[in-house]
Short mmCIF file of C-alpha atoms in Angstrom, two decimals:
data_model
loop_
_atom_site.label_atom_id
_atom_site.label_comp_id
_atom_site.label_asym_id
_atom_site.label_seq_id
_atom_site.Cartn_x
_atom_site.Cartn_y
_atom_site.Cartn_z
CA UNK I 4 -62.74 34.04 -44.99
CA UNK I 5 -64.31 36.63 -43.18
CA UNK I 6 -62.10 38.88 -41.10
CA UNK I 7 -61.92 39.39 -37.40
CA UNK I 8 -61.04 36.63 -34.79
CA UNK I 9 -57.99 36.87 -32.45
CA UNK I 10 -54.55 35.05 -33.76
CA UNK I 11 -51.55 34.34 -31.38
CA UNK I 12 -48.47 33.49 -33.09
CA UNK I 13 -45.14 32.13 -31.02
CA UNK I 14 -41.62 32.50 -32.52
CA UNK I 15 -38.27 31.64 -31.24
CA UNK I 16 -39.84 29.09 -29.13
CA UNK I 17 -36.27 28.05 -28.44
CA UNK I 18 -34.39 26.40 -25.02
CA UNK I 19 -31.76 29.38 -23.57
CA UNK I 20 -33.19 31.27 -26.08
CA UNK I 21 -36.40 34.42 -26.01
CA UNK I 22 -39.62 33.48 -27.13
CA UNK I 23 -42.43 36.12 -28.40
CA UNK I 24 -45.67 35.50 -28.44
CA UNK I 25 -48.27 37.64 -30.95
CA UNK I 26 -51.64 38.82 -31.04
CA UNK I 27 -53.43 39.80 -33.79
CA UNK I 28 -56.87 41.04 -34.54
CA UNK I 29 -57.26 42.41 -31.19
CA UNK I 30 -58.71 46.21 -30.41
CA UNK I 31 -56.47 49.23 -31.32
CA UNK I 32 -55.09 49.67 -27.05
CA UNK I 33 -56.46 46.80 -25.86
CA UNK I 34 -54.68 44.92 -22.89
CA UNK I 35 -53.68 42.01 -24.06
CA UNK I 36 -52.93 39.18 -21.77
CA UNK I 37 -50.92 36.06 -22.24
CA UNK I 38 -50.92 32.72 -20.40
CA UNK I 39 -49.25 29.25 -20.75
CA UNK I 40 -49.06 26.58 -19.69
CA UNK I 41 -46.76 23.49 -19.74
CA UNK I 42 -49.33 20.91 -17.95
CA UNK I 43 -51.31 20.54 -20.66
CA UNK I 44 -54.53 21.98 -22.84
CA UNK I 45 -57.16 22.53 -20.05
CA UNK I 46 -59.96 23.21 -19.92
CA UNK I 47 -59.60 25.13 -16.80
CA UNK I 48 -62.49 27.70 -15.41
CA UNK I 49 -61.27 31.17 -15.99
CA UNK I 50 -63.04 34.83 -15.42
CA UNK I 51 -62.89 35.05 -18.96
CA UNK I 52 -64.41 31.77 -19.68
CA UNK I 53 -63.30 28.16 -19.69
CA UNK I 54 -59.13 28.50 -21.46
CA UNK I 55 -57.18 25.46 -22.89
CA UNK I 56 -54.84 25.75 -20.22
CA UNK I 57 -54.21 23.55 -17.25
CA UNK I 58 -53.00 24.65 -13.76
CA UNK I 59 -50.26 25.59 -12.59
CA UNK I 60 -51.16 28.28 -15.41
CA UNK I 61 -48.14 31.27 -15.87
CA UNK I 62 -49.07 34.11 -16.67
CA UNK I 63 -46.73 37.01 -19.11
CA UNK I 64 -46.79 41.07 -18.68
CA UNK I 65 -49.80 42.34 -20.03
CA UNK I 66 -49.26 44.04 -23.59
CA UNK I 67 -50.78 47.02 -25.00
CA UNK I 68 -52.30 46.79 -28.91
CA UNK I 69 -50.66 49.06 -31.08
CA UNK I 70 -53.10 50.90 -33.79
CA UNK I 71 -53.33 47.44 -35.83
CA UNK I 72 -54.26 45.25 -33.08
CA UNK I 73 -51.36 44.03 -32.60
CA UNK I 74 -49.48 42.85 -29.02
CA UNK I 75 -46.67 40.73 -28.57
CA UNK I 76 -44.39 39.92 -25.20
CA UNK I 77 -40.89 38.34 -24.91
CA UNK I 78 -39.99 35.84 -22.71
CA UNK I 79 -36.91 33.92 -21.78
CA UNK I 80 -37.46 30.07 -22.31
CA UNK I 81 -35.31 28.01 -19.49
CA UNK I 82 -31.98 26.67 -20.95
CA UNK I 83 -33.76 23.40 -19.44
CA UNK I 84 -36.82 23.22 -21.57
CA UNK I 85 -35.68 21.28 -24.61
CA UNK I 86 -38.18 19.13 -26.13
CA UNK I 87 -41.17 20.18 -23.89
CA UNK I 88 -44.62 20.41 -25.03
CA UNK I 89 -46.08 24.29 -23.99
CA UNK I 90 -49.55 25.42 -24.56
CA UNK I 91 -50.55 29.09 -24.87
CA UNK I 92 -53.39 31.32 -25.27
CA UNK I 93 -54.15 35.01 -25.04
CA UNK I 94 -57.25 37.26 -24.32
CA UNK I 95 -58.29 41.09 -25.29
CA UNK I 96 -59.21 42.41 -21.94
CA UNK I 97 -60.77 45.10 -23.66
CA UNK I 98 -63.23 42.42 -24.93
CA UNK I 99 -63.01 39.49 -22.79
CA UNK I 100 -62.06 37.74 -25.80
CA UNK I 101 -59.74 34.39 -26.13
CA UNK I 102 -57.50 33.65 -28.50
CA UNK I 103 -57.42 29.50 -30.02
CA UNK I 104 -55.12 28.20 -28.07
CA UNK I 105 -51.89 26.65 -29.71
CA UNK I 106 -49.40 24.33 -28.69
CA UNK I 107 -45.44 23.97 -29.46
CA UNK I 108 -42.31 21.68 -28.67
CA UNK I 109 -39.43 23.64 -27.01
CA UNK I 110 -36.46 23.14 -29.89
#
């Protein structure tokens, strides 16, 4: 319980398809940024703190938080990528705050 605490969600996590990644819980306007990685979980030194993302690390358009605290960004996922482990994590920059980190298979 206990509210609070950001939550990035990815859908459509699909090869030749468009992916889009959510986060929740973050500050009404905050800048939301959103990384991945397909290396592997990190942990790799960051300005915001150590992330569960390692290097190369790719980094998505930064979103803007709607009134709910909620940013999401599309992104095409490489006709190629089938069956391919990716990691991701996001960050309020408003806060400095990560997200967990997930991970996903490319379908």
């Amino acid at each position: 319980g206990g509210g609070g605490g950001l939550s990035l969600n990815a859908n459509g996590l699909v090869a030749g398809g468009t992916a889009t990644l959510t986060l929740d819980n973050a500050g009404p306007g905050a800048a939301c940024l959103f990384a991945w990685s397909s290396a592997g979980g990190g942990p790799t030194a960051s300005v915001l703190g150590d992330v569960d993302l390692s290097q190369p690390i790719r980094r998505l358009p930064v979103a803007t938080a709607d009134s709910a605290g909620s940013a999401s960004v599309s992104a095409a996922v490489p006709a190629g990528a089938s069956g391919m482990t990716i990691w991701m994590q996001a960050a309020d920059l408003s806060t400095g705050e990560l997200s967990p980190s997930m991970s996903a298979v490319v379908g």
